[in-house]
mmCIF file of C-alpha atoms (C1' of nucleotides) in Angstrom:
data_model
loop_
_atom_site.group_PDB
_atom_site.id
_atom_site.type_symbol
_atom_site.label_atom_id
_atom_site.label_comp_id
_atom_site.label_asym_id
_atom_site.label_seq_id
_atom_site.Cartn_x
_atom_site.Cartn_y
_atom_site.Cartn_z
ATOM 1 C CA UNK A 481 0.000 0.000 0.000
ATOM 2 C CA UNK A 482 2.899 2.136 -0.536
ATOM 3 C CA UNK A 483 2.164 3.103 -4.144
ATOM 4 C CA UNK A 484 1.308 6.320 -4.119
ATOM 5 C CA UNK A 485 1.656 8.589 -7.024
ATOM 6 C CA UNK A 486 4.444 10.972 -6.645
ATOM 7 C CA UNK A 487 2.115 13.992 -6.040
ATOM 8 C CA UNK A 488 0.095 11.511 -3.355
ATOM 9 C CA UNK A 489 3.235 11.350 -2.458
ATOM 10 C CA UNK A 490 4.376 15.015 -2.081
ATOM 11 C CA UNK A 491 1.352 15.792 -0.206
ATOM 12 C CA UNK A 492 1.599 13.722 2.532
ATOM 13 C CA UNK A 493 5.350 14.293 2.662
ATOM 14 C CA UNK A 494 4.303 18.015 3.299
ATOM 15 C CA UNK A 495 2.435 16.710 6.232
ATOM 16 C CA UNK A 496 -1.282 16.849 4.351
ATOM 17 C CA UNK A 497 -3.509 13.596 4.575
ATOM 18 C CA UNK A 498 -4.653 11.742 2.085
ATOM 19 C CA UNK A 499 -8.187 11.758 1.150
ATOM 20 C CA UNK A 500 -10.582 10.867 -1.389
ATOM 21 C CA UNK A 501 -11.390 14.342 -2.283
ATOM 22 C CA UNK A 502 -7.613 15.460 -3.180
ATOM 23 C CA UNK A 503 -7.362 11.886 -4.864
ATOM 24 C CA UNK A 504 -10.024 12.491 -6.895
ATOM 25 C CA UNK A 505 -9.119 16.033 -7.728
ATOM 26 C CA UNK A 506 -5.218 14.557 -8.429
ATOM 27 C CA UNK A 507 -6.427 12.366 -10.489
ATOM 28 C CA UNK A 508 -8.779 14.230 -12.706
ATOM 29 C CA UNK A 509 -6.213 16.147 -13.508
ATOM 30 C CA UNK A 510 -3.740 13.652 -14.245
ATOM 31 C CA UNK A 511 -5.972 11.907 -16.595
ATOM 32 C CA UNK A 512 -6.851 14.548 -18.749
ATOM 33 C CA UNK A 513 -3.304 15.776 -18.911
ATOM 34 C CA UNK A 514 -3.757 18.967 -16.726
ATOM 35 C CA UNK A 515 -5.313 21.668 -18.074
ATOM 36 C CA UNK A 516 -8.750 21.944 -16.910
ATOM 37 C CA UNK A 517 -10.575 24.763 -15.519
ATOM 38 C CA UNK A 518 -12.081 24.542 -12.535
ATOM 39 C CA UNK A 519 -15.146 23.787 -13.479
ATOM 40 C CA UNK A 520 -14.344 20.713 -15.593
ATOM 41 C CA UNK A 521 -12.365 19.547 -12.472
ATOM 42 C CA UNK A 522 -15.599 19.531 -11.100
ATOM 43 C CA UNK A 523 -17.139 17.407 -13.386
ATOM 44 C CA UNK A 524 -14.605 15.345 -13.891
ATOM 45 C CA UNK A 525 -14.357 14.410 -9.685
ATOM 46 C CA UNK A 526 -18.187 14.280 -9.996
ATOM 47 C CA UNK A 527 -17.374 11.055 -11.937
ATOM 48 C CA UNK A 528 -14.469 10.110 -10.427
ATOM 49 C CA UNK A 529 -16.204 10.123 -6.987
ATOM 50 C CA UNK A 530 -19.592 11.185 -6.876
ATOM 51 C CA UNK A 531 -19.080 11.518 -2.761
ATOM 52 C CA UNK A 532 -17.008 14.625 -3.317
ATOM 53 C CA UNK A 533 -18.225 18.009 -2.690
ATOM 54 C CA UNK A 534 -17.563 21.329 -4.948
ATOM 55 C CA UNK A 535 -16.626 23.248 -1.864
ATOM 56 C CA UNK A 536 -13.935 20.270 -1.129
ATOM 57 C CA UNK A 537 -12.300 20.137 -5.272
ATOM 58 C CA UNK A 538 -12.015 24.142 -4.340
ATOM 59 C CA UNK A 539 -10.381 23.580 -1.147
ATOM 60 C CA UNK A 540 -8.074 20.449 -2.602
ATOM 61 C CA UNK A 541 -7.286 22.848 -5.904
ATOM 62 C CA UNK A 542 -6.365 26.086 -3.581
ATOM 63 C CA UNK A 543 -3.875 23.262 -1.154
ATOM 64 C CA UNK A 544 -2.095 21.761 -4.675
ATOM 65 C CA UNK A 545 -1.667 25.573 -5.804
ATOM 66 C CA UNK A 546 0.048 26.313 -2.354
ATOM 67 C CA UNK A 547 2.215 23.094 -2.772
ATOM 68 C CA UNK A 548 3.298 23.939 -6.957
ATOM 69 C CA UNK A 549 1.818 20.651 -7.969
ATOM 70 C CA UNK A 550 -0.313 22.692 -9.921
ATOM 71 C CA UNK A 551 -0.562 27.095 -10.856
ATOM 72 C CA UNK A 552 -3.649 28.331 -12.382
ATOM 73 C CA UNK A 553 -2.700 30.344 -15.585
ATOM 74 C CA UNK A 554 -4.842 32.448 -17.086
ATOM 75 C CA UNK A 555 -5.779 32.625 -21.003
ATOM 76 C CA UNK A 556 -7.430 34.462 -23.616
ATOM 77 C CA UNK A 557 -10.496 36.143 -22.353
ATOM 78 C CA UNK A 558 -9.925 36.281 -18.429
ATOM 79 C CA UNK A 559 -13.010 34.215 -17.589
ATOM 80 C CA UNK A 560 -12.070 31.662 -15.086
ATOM 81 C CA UNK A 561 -8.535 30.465 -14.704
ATOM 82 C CA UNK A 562 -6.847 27.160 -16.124
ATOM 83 C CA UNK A 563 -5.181 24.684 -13.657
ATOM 84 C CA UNK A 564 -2.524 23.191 -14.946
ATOM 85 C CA UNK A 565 -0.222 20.548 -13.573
ATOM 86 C CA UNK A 566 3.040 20.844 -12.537
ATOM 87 C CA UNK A 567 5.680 18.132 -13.316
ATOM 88 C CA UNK A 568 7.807 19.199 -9.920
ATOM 89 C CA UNK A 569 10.387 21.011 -8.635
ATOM 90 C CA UNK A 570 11.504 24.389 -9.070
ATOM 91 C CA UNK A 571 11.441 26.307 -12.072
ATOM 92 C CA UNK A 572 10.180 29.202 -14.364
ATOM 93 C CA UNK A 573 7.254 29.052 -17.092
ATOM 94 C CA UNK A 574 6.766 29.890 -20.609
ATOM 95 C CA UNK A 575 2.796 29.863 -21.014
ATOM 96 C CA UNK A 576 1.157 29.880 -24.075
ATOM 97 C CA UNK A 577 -1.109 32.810 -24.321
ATOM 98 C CA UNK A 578 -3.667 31.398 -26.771
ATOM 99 C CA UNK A 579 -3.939 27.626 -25.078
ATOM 100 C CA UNK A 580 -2.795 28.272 -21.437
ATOM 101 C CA UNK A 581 0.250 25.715 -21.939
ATOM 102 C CA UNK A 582 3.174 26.091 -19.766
ATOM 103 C CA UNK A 583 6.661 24.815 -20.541
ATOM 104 C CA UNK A 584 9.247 24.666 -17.804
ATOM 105 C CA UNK A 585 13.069 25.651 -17.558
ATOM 106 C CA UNK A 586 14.958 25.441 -14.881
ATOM 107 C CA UNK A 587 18.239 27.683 -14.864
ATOM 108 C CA UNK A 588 17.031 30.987 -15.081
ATOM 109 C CA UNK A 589 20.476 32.492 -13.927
ATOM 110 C CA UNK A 590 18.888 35.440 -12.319
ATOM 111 C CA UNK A 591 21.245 34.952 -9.215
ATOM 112 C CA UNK A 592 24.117 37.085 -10.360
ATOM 113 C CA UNK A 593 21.236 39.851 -11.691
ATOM 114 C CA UNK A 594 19.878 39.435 -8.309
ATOM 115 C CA UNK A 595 23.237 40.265 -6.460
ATOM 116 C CA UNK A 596 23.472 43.359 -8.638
ATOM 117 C CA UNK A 597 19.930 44.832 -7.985
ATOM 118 C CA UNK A 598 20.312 44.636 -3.882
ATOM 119 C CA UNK A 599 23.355 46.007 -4.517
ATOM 120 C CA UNK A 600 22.106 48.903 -6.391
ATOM 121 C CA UNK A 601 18.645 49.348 -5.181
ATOM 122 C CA UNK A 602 19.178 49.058 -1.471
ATOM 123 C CA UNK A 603 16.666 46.399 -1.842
ATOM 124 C CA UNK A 604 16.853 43.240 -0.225
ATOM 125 C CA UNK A 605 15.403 40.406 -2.503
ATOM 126 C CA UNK A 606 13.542 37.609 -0.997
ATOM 127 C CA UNK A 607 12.310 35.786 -4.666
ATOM 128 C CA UNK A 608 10.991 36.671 -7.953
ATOM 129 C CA UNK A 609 8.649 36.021 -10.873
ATOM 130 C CA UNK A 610 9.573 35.324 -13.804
ATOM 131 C CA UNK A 611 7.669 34.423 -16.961
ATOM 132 C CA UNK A 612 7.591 34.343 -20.559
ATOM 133 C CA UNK A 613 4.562 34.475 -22.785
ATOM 134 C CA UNK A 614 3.888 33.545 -26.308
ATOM 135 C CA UNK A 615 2.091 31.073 -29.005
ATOM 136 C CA UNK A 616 3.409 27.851 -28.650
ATOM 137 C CA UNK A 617 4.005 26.052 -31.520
ATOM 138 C CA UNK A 618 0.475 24.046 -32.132
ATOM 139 C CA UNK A 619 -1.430 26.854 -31.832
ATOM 140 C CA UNK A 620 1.276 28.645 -34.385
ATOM 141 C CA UNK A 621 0.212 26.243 -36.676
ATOM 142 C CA UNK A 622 -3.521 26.130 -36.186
ATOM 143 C CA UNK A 623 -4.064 30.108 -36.348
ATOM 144 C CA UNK A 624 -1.991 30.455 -38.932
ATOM 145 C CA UNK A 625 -4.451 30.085 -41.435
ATOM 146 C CA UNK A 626 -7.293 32.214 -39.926
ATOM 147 C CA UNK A 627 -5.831 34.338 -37.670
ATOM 148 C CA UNK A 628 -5.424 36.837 -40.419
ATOM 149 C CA UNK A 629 -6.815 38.907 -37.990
ATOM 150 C CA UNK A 630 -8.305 37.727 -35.218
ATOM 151 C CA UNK A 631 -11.657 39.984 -34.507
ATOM 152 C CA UNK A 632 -12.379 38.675 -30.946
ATOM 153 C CA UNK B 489 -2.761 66.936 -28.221
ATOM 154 C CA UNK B 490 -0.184 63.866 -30.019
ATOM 155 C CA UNK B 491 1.528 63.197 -26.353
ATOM 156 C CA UNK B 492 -0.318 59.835 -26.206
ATOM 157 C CA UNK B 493 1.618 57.503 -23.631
ATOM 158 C CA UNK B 494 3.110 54.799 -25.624
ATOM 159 C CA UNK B 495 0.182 52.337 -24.240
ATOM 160 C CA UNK B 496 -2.588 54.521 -25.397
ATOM 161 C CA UNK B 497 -0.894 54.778 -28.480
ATOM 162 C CA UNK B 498 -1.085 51.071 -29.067
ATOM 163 C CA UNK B 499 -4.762 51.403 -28.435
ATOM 164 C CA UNK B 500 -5.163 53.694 -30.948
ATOM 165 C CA UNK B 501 -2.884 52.501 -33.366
ATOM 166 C CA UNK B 502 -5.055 48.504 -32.840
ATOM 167 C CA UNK B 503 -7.969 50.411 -33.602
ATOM 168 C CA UNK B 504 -9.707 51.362 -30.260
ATOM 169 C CA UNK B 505 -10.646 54.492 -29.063
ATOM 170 C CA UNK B 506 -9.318 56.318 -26.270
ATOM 171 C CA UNK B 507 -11.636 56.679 -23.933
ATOM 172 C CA UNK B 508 -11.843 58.182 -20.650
ATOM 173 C CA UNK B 509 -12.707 54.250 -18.891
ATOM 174 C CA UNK B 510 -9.533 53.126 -20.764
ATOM 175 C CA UNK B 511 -7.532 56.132 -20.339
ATOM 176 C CA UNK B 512 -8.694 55.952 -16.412
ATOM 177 C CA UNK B 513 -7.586 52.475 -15.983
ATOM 178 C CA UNK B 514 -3.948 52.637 -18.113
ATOM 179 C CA UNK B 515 -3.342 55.592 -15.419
ATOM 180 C CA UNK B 516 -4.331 53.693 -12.460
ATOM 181 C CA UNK B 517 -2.325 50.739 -13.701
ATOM 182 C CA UNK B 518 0.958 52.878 -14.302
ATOM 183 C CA UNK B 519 0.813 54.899 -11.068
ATOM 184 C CA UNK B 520 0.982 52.096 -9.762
ATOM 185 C CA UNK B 521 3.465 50.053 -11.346
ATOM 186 C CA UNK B 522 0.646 47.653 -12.415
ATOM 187 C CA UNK B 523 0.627 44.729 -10.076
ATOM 188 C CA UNK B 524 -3.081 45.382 -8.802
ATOM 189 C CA UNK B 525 -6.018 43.214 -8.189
ATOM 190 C CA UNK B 526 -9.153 44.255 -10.368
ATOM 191 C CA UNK B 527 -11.004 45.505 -7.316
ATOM 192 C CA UNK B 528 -7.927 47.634 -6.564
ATOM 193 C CA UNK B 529 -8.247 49.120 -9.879
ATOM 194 C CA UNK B 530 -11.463 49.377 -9.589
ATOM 195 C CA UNK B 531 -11.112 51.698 -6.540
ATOM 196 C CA UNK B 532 -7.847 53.546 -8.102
ATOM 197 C CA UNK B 533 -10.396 54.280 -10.817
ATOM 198 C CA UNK B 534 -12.687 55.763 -8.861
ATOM 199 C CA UNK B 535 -10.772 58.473 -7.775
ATOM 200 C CA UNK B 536 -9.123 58.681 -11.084
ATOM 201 C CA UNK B 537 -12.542 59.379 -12.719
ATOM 202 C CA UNK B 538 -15.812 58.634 -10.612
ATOM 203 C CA UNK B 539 -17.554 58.404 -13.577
ATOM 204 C CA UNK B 540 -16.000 55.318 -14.703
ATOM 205 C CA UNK B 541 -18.300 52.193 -14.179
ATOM 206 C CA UNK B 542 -17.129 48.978 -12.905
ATOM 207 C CA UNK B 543 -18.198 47.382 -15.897
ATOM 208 C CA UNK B 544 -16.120 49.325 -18.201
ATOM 209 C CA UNK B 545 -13.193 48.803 -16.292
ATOM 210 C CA UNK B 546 -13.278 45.061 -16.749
ATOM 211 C CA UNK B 547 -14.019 45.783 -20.393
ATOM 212 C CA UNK B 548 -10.902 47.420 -20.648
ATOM 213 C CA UNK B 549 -8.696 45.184 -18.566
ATOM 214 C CA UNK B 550 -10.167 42.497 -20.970
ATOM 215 C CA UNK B 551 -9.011 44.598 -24.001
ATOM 216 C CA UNK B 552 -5.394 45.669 -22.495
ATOM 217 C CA UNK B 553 -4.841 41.874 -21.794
ATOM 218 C CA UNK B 554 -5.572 41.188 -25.448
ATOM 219 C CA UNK B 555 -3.682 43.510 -26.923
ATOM 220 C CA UNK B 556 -1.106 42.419 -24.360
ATOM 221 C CA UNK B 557 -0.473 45.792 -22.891
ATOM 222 C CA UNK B 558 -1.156 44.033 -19.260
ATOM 223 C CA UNK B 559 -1.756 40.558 -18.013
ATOM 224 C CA UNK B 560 -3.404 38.801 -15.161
ATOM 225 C CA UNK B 561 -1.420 36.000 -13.441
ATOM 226 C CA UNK B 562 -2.006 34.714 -9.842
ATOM 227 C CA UNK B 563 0.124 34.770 -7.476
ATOM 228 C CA UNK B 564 -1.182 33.515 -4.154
ATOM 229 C CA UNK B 565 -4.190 32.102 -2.989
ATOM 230 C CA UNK B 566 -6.423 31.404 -6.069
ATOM 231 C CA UNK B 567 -8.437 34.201 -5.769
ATOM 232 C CA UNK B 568 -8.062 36.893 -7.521
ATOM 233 C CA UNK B 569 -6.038 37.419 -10.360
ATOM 234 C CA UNK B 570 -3.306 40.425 -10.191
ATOM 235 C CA UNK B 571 -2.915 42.632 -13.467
ATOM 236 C CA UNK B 572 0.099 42.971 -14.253
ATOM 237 C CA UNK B 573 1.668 46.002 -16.495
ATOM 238 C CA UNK B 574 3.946 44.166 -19.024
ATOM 239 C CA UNK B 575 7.051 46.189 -19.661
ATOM 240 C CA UNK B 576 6.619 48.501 -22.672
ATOM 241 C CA UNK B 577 9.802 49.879 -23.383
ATOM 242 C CA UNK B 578 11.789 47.790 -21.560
ATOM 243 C CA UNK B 579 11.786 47.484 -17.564
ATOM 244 C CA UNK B 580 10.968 45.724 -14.992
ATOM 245 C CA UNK B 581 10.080 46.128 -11.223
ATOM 246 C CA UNK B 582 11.244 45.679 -7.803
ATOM 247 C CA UNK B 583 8.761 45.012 -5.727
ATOM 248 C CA UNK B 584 9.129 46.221 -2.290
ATOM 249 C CA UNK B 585 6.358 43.481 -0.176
ATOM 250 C CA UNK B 586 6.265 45.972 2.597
ATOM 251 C CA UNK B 587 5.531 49.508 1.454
ATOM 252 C CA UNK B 588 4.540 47.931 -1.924
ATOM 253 C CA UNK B 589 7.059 50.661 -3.480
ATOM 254 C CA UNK B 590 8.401 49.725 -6.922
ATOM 255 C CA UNK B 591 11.668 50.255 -8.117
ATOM 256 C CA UNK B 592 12.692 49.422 -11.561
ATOM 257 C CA UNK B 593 15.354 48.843 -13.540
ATOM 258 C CA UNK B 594 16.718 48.199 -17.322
ATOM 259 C CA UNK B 595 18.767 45.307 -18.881
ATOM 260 C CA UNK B 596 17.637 42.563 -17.633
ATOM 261 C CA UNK B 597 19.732 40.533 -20.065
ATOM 262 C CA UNK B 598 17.370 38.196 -21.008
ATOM 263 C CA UNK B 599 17.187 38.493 -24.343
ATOM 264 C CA UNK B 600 19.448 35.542 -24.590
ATOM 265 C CA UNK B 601 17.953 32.991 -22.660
ATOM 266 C CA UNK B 602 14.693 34.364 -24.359
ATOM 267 C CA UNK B 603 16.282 33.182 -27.769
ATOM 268 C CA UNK B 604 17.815 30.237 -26.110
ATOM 269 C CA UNK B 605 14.308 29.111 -24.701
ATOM 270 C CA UNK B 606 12.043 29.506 -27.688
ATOM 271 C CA UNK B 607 14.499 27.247 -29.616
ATOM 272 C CA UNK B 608 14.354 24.690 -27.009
ATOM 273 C CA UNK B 609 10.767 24.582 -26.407
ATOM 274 C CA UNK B 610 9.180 25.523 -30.010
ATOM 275 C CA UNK B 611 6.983 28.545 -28.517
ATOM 276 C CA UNK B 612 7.182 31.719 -30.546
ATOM 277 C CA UNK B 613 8.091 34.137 -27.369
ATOM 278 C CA UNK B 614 6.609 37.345 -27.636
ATOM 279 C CA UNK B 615 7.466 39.011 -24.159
ATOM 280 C CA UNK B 616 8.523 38.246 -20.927
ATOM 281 C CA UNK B 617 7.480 39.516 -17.131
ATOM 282 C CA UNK B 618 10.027 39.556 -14.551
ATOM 283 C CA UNK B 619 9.453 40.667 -11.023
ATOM 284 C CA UNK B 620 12.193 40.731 -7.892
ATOM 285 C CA UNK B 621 10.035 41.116 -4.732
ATOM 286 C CA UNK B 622 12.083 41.871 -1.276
ATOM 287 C CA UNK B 623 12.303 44.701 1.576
ATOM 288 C CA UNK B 624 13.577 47.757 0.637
ATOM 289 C CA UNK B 625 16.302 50.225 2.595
ATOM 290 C CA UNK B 626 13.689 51.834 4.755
ATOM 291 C CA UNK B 627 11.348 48.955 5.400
ATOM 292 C CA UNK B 628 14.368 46.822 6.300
ATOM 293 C CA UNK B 629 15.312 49.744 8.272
ATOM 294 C CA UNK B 630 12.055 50.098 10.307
ATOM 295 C CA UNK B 631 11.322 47.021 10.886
ATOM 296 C CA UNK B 632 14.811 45.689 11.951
ATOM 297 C CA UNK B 633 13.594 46.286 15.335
ATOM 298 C CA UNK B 634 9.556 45.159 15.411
ATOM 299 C CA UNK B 635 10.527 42.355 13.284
ATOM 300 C CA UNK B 636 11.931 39.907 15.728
ATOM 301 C CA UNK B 637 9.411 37.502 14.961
ATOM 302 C CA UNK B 638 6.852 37.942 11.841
ATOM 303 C CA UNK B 639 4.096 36.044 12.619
ATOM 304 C CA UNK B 640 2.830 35.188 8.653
ATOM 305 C "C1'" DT C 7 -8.352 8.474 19.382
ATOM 306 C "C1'" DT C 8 -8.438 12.873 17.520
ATOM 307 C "C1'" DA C 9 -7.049 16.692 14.873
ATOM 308 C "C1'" DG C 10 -7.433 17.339 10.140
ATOM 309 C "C1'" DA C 11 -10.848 17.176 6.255
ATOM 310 C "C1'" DT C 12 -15.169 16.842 4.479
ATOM 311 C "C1'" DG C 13 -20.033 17.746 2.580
ATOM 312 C "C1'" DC C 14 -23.659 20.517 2.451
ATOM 313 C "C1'" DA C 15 -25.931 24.699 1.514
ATOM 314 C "C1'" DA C 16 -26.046 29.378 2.306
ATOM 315 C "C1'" DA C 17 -23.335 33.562 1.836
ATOM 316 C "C1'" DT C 18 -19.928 36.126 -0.858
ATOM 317 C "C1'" DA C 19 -17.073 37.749 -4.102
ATOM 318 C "C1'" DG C 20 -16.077 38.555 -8.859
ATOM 319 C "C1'" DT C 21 -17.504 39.260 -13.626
ATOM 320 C "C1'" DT C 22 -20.629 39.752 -17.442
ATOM 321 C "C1'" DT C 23 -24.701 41.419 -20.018
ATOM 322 C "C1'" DG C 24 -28.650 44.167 -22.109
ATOM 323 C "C1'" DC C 25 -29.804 48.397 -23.538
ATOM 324 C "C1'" DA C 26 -30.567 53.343 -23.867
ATOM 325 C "C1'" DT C 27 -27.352 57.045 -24.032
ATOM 326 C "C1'" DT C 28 -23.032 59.266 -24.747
ATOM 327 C "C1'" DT C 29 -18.698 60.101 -27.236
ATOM 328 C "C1'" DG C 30 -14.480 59.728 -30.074
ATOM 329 C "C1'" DT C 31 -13.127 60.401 -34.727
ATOM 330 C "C1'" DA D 636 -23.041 61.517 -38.354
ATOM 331 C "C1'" DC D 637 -22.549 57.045 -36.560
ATOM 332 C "C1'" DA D 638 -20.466 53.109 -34.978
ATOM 333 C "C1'" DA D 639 -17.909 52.296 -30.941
ATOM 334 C "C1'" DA D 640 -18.053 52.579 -25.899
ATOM 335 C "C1'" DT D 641 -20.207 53.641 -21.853
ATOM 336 C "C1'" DG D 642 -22.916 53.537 -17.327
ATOM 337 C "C1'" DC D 643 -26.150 51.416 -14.814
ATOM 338 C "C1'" DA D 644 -28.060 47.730 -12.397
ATOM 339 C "C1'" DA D 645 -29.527 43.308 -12.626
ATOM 340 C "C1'" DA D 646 -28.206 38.495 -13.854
ATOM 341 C "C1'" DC D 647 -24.673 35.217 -13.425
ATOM 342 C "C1'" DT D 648 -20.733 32.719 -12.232
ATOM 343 C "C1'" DA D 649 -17.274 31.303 -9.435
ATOM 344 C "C1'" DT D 650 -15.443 30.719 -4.948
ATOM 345 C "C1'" DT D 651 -15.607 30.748 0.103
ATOM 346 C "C1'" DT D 652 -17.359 29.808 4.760
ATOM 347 C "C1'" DG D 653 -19.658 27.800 9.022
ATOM 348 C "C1'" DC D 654 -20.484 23.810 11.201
ATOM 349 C "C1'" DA D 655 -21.736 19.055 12.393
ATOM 350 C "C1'" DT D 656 -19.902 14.821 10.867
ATOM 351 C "C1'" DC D 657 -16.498 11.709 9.258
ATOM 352 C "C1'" DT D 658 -11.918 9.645 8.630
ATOM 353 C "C1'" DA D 659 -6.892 9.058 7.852
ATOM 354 C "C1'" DA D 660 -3.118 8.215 10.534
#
DNA sequence: TTAGATGCAAATAGTTTGCATTTGT
DNA sequence: ACAAATGCAAACTATTTGCATCTAA
């Protein structure tokens, strides 16, 4: 009974229990690849385990956020954010803008810009954010055609 | 009457008009050094220009994410997204998480890793947000001696 | 056993929409 | 002049919360 999935896994390590609500949410997720809104995570842990409240996938999704198993990203037309699942460990994001993608690097050699800036700026830097945006290549492809000009 | 900012200018030059909603929220965004929630801008709005409606401003934010001028991401807490200015010219911020002051600075040298990434990952890379947060000189400075203990 | 989690449903944000009116160009 | 935008307020989502109950460890 030791086969937990590595984000099981993670969350208990970080001292969180394991129920069937963030089971159900994990794997939702995992089976459609990531990428679901909220909303579809719903669904999809209304199937997985009817049992399992809304209230609880909101709870589980806010908890997996906290832990970077997953980040909500936001997309074209800022209706409701897309969760998307994190692979693991620490790194930096290139999100697609048109299908909410993210790509990962790790290495973002910021250290030595860092030093500089609290050097300069008095500040003393704790962290930062850093993120690049742009079309990823599928959706390159599939609005090359029509996207002419896109008219919302 | 030409001295557009360079952000109204790319509304104009997309095709929008300039408005007083739009022109009202680019303001509150840059005063601030972007980085607000929408019910912050909401409120910076109001003062801006009471007679701004709520609706309009989330039109707008809509639009300025579009045309890429700002974009939402979420930081902590999935609750509300934060707007953030994306660098126009070509600057970034330091974000002081005390005073919320912003400091910013040029060359952020990655231009390189920026080419390096969008070979490595296929996604056409059409900007890039980067964000040092920290305590600045005087924060650091005032709370040296309060701070023994910050209880989160 | 027992604190951590949950489900429910009600309470709250947060965001969008319809439409008559105003406004930028 | 005239289509584009707006303001308003109501309609809608989406998300959070309180609390008694349940359950993983």
């Amino acid at each position: 009974m030791t086969s937990l999935t590595p984000r099981l896994q993670r969350l208990r390590d970080a001292g969180y229990r394991i129920t069937h609500a963030r089971a159900a949410v994990l794997k939702a997720l995992e089976q459609a690849g990531g990428h679901l809104t909220s909303a579809q995570i719903v669904d999809a842990v209304a199937v997985i385990d009817p049992a399992v409240g809304r209230a609880s996938v909101f709870r589980t999704l806010d908890l997996l956020s906290r832990l970077s198993l997953i980040r909500p990203t936001y997309t074209e037309g800022s209706g409701a954010p897309v969760f998307v699942l994190l692979p693991g460990g620490h790194h930096h994001h290139i999100i697609c803008t048109h299908c909410g993608r993210v790509f990962e690097f790790e290495n973002c050699g910021l250290d030595e810009l860092s030093a500089r800036l609290e050097a300069n700026s008095g500040v003393h830097i704790a962290g930062h954010l850093l993120e690049f945006y742009g079309t990823c290549a599928d959706c390159t492809a599939s609005s090359a055609a029509s996207s002419r000009e896109a008219r919302a």
